[in-house]
Amino acid sequence: MVAGKKTKKTHESINNRLALVMKSGKFTLGHKTVLKSLRSSKGKLIIISNNCPPLCKSEIEYYAMLAKVGVHHYNGNNVDLGTACGKYFRVSCLSIIDPGDSDIIKSIPGDQ
Amino acid sequence: MGLKSERSVFLIFKISKLLCYSPETLTTNTSTEGEGESEGAKMVKFLKPNKAVIVLQGRYAGRKAVIVRSFDDGTRDRPYGHCLVAGIKKYPSKVIRKDSTKKAARKSRVKCFVKLVNYRHLMPTRYTLDVDLKDVVSGDCLQSKDKKVSAARETKKRFEERFKTGKNKWFFTKLRF
């Protein structure tokens, strides 16, 4: 199906963009720092894995709603998101503070 | 210690349910996308004066409060983001039509507190309460006991008159958790 192909392609592009952010931009990983970045209105995009606990997920989404920041639900669990960030640990939620060279902020919310 | 953290987590859960912003409406990416793509770089600071918050930790856990003054970068004594909140210690009871005016006045009493709270121990809500408390709850009102008491008394007056007008009903109802 076309839809299936499309998601695979966009999924790879998200990973590419994330890798670029990791290299050139500023980000924070983890629930506590994500909330901190939202409170100080530094976060520009929030990415949540699909197995993030529902309480944490709704808390982050609520803060993001108040701060008018986009939330992207990553198509993968925290292990995948950690791998996509190039880390050897699990990442349930991350906040992009400065995208650097990447265009993740402009492209990702509009994509899905 | 474990019990306390469980309680605050449970609080957050109940809060997210009661804030009437169901997770279902949030999980669809389209709803958040609209804001994200229209203004890419605009973020809103939301811990501002007149914001209604819920205190999550301490003696007043589960109580609703209003931010009077926020210190984003902290002060020398408190090197973290915190704010001065004025909250409700004891909510007003339910006033029914049968009550006499004396009883209704007794039931509409509000007991208030003034406190400096770390941002971490607050849950911001989408509600605001625009009661002018700036002159009453000033920076130095927490320095001595009698200043604190007089500030609390003055906010009690303002809260009570706001409650009697019937506006901001959400703020004056007890959060059930």
XYZ file of N, CA and C in Angstrom, chain B residues 28-127:
300
model
N -3.659 12.531 18.426
C -3.699 12.782 16.979
C -2.713 13.892 16.672
N -1.766 13.607 15.802
C -0.707 14.563 15.549
C -1.217 15.853 14.936
N -2.316 15.756 14.240
C -2.824 16.920 13.530
C -3.139 18.064 14.486
N -3.630 17.755 15.662
C -4.055 18.835 16.558
C -2.875 19.678 16.994
N -1.731 19.010 17.283
C -0.583 19.803 17.713
C 0.195 20.339 16.537
N 0.009 19.677 15.369
C 0.780 20.093 14.202
C 0.442 21.512 13.798
N -0.840 21.821 13.851
C -1.286 23.130 13.369
C -0.522 24.258 14.023
N -0.304 24.097 15.341
C 0.419 25.177 16.012
C 1.886 25.110 15.669
N 2.378 23.888 15.510
C 3.811 23.754 15.280
C 4.234 24.324 13.957
N 3.377 24.158 12.910
C 3.865 24.580 11.609
C 3.565 26.043 11.330
N 2.590 26.605 11.983
C 2.285 28.001 11.674
C 3.362 28.907 12.229
N 3.755 28.658 13.486
C 4.800 29.498 14.048
C 5.924 28.605 14.502
N 6.940 28.446 13.674
C 7.964 27.470 13.985
C 8.768 27.835 15.212
N 9.076 29.103 15.406
C 10.001 29.457 16.465
C 9.295 30.029 17.683
N 7.973 30.107 17.649
C 7.305 30.801 18.749
C 6.979 29.817 19.855
N 7.518 30.087 21.038
C 7.113 29.286 22.181
C 6.511 30.223 23.199
N 5.536 29.760 23.866
C 4.842 30.602 24.828
C 5.312 30.245 26.214
N 5.658 31.256 26.940
C 5.987 31.042 28.344
C 4.657 31.013 29.088
N 4.409 29.965 29.823
C 3.085 29.880 30.415
C 3.071 29.984 31.932
N 4.264 30.031 32.553
C 4.243 30.159 34.020
C 4.298 31.630 34.351
N 3.159 32.270 34.131
C 3.109 33.726 34.288
C 2.130 34.063 35.389
N 2.171 35.296 35.886
C 1.181 35.681 36.885
C -0.242 35.487 36.383
N -1.116 35.158 37.308
C -2.534 34.887 37.081
C -2.806 33.502 36.523
N -1.763 32.674 36.416
C -1.991 31.321 35.940
C -2.445 30.465 37.111
N -3.475 29.663 36.884
C -3.908 28.748 37.930
C -3.047 27.501 37.862
N -2.552 27.087 39.013
C -1.699 25.905 39.066
C -2.204 25.015 40.186
N -1.684 23.811 40.189
C -2.015 22.893 41.274
C -0.712 22.542 41.966
N -0.690 22.664 43.260
C 0.510 22.353 44.016
C 0.604 20.842 44.133
N 1.791 20.306 43.873
C 1.911 18.851 43.832
C 2.575 18.259 45.057
N 3.386 19.043 45.751
C 4.137 18.465 46.853
C 3.917 19.303 48.092
N 4.219 18.690 49.193
C 4.194 19.428 50.441
C 2.843 19.348 51.110
N 2.708 20.179 52.100
C 1.486 20.213 52.886
C 0.261 20.542 52.042
N 0.466 21.388 51.041
C -0.655 21.866 50.230
C -0.813 21.068 48.944
N -0.321 19.833 48.929
C -0.427 19.041 47.709
C -1.886 18.851 47.347
N -2.212 19.068 46.093
C -3.575 18.913 45.623
C -4.400 20.172 45.713
N -3.803 21.262 46.195
C -4.563 22.502 46.305
C -4.337 23.353 45.081
N -5.346 24.127 44.735
C -5.213 25.017 43.596
C -4.657 26.347 44.064
N -3.883 26.946 43.195
C -3.249 28.208 43.563
C -3.108 29.064 42.322
N -2.777 30.328 42.564
C -2.566 31.265 41.471
C -1.145 31.763 41.571
N -0.474 31.876 40.442
C 0.865 32.445 40.448
C 0.730 33.951 40.589
N 1.390 34.489 41.608
C 1.361 35.925 41.789
C 2.603 36.552 41.177
N 3.715 35.894 41.419
C 4.968 36.412 40.896
C 5.893 35.250 40.597
N 6.560 35.304 39.456
C 7.411 34.173 39.094
C 8.857 34.632 39.016
N 9.731 33.769 39.485
C 11.167 34.030 39.442
C 11.781 32.944 38.589
N 11.910 33.213 37.292
C 12.333 32.141 36.392
C 13.757 31.705 36.630
N 14.627 32.655 36.896
C 16.025 32.288 37.065
C 16.384 32.126 38.518
N 15.437 32.244 39.399
C 15.736 32.038 40.805
C 16.362 33.259 41.436
N 16.629 33.119 42.693
C 17.296 34.180 43.432
C 18.528 33.561 44.079
N 19.237 34.350 44.838
C 20.453 33.818 45.460
C 20.099 32.721 46.474
N 18.970 32.929 47.194
C 18.612 31.917 48.187
C 18.027 30.681 47.542
N 17.360 30.893 46.417
C 16.730 29.767 45.725
C 17.205 29.761 44.285
N 18.300 29.074 44.015
C 18.870 29.157 42.672
C 18.149 28.281 41.651
N 16.833 28.242 41.701
C 16.063 27.461 40.745
C 14.798 28.236 40.432
N 14.132 27.850 39.369
C 12.921 28.554 38.988
C 11.828 28.299 40.014
N 11.264 29.352 40.545
C 10.207 29.176 41.517
C 9.241 30.338 41.392
N 8.143 30.265 42.078
C 7.195 31.362 42.011
C 6.457 31.489 43.325
N 5.937 32.683 43.493
C 5.148 32.998 44.664
C 3.699 32.702 44.298
N 3.092 31.814 45.043
C 1.709 31.471 44.743
C 0.827 31.804 45.935
N -0.414 32.103 45.610
C -1.430 32.293 46.639
C -2.486 31.243 46.361
N -2.732 30.395 47.333
C -3.638 29.291 47.074
C -4.688 29.147 48.126
N -5.493 28.123 47.922
C -6.621 27.881 48.814
C -6.250 26.755 49.754
N -6.291 27.058 51.036
C -5.987 26.030 52.029
C -7.232 25.196 52.287
N -8.356 25.924 52.400
C -9.606 25.228 52.686
C -10.653 25.770 51.730
N -11.178 24.876 50.904
C -12.123 25.300 49.876
C -13.456 25.686 50.506
N -14.204 26.556 49.841
C -15.536 26.869 50.350
C -16.477 25.689 50.144
N -17.400 25.506 51.082
C -18.328 24.367 50.965
C -19.408 24.673 49.945
N -20.195 23.661 49.667
C -21.269 23.833 48.703
C -22.430 24.575 49.353
N -22.824 25.652 48.737
C -23.932 26.448 49.269
C -25.193 26.035 48.533
N -26.227 25.613 49.262
C -27.472 25.214 48.611
C -28.526 26.295 48.825
N -29.592 26.155 48.057
C -30.618 27.205 48.058
C -31.303 27.309 49.409
N -31.328 26.179 50.125
C -32.046 26.145 51.402
C -31.342 26.941 52.492
N -30.050 27.222 52.273
C -29.271 27.829 53.342
C -29.704 29.256 53.611
N -29.697 29.601 54.875
C -29.956 30.984 55.248
C -28.739 31.813 54.896
N -28.905 33.132 54.880
C -27.788 33.989 54.475
C -26.621 33.834 55.432
N -26.924 33.640 56.704
C -25.843 33.479 57.666
C -25.062 32.199 57.386
N -25.833 31.139 57.097
C -25.191 29.850 56.828
C -24.409 29.906 55.517
N -24.985 30.597 54.528
C -24.309 30.706 53.239
C -23.003 31.465 53.390
N -23.037 32.521 54.206
C -21.810 33.285 54.419
C -20.762 32.429 55.105
N -21.193 31.624 56.034
C -20.264 30.738 56.735
C -19.689 29.707 55.799
N -20.527 29.222 54.871
C -20.066 28.170 53.965
C -19.142 28.711 52.891
N -19.268 30.009 52.577
C -18.449 30.545 51.491
C -17.096 31.017 51.953
N -16.699 30.632 53.127
C -15.403 31.101 53.612
C -14.292 30.316 52.929
N -13.214 31.036 52.641
C -12.064 30.439 51.961
C -10.860 30.671 52.859
N -10.065 29.666 53.035
C -8.837 29.853 53.828
C -7.665 29.802 52.867
N -6.760 30.758 52.954
C -5.728 30.901 51.929
C -4.335 30.682 52.476
N -3.411 30.458 51.568
C -2.014 30.400 51.947
C -1.200 31.117 50.889
N -0.025 31.558 51.314
C 0.916 32.207 50.411
C 2.214 31.429 50.542
N 2.819 31.118 49.412
C 3.982 30.236 49.511
C 4.887 30.430 48.309
N 6.164 30.203 48.510
C 7.115 30.141 47.406
C 7.267 28.675 47.040
N 6.998 28.341 45.788
C 7.027 26.943 45.378
C 7.941 26.783 44.171
N 8.714 25.718 44.163
C 9.543 25.357 43.030
C 8.631 25.012 41.846
N 9.066 25.356 40.644
C 8.266 25.033 39.456
C 8.007 23.544 39.341
N 8.983 22.784 39.828
C 8.867 21.322 39.731
C 7.697 20.788 40.528
N 7.304 21.530 41.534
C 6.247 21.049 42.407
C 4.907 21.662 42.069
N 4.791 22.138 40.833
C 3.524 22.706 40.406
C 3.088 22.020 39.138
N 1.787 21.919 38.958
C 1.249 21.453 37.691
C 0.487 22.618 37.094
N 0.958 23.198 36.008
C 0.218 24.315 35.438
C -1.044 23.819 34.769
N -2.060 24.642 34.736
C -3.307 24.267 34.098
C -3.604 25.259 32.998
N -4.668 24.982 32.282
C -5.019 25.911 31.207
C -5.900 27.050 31.709
N -6.157 27.084 33.008
C -7.041 28.106 33.554
C -6.238 29.280 34.082
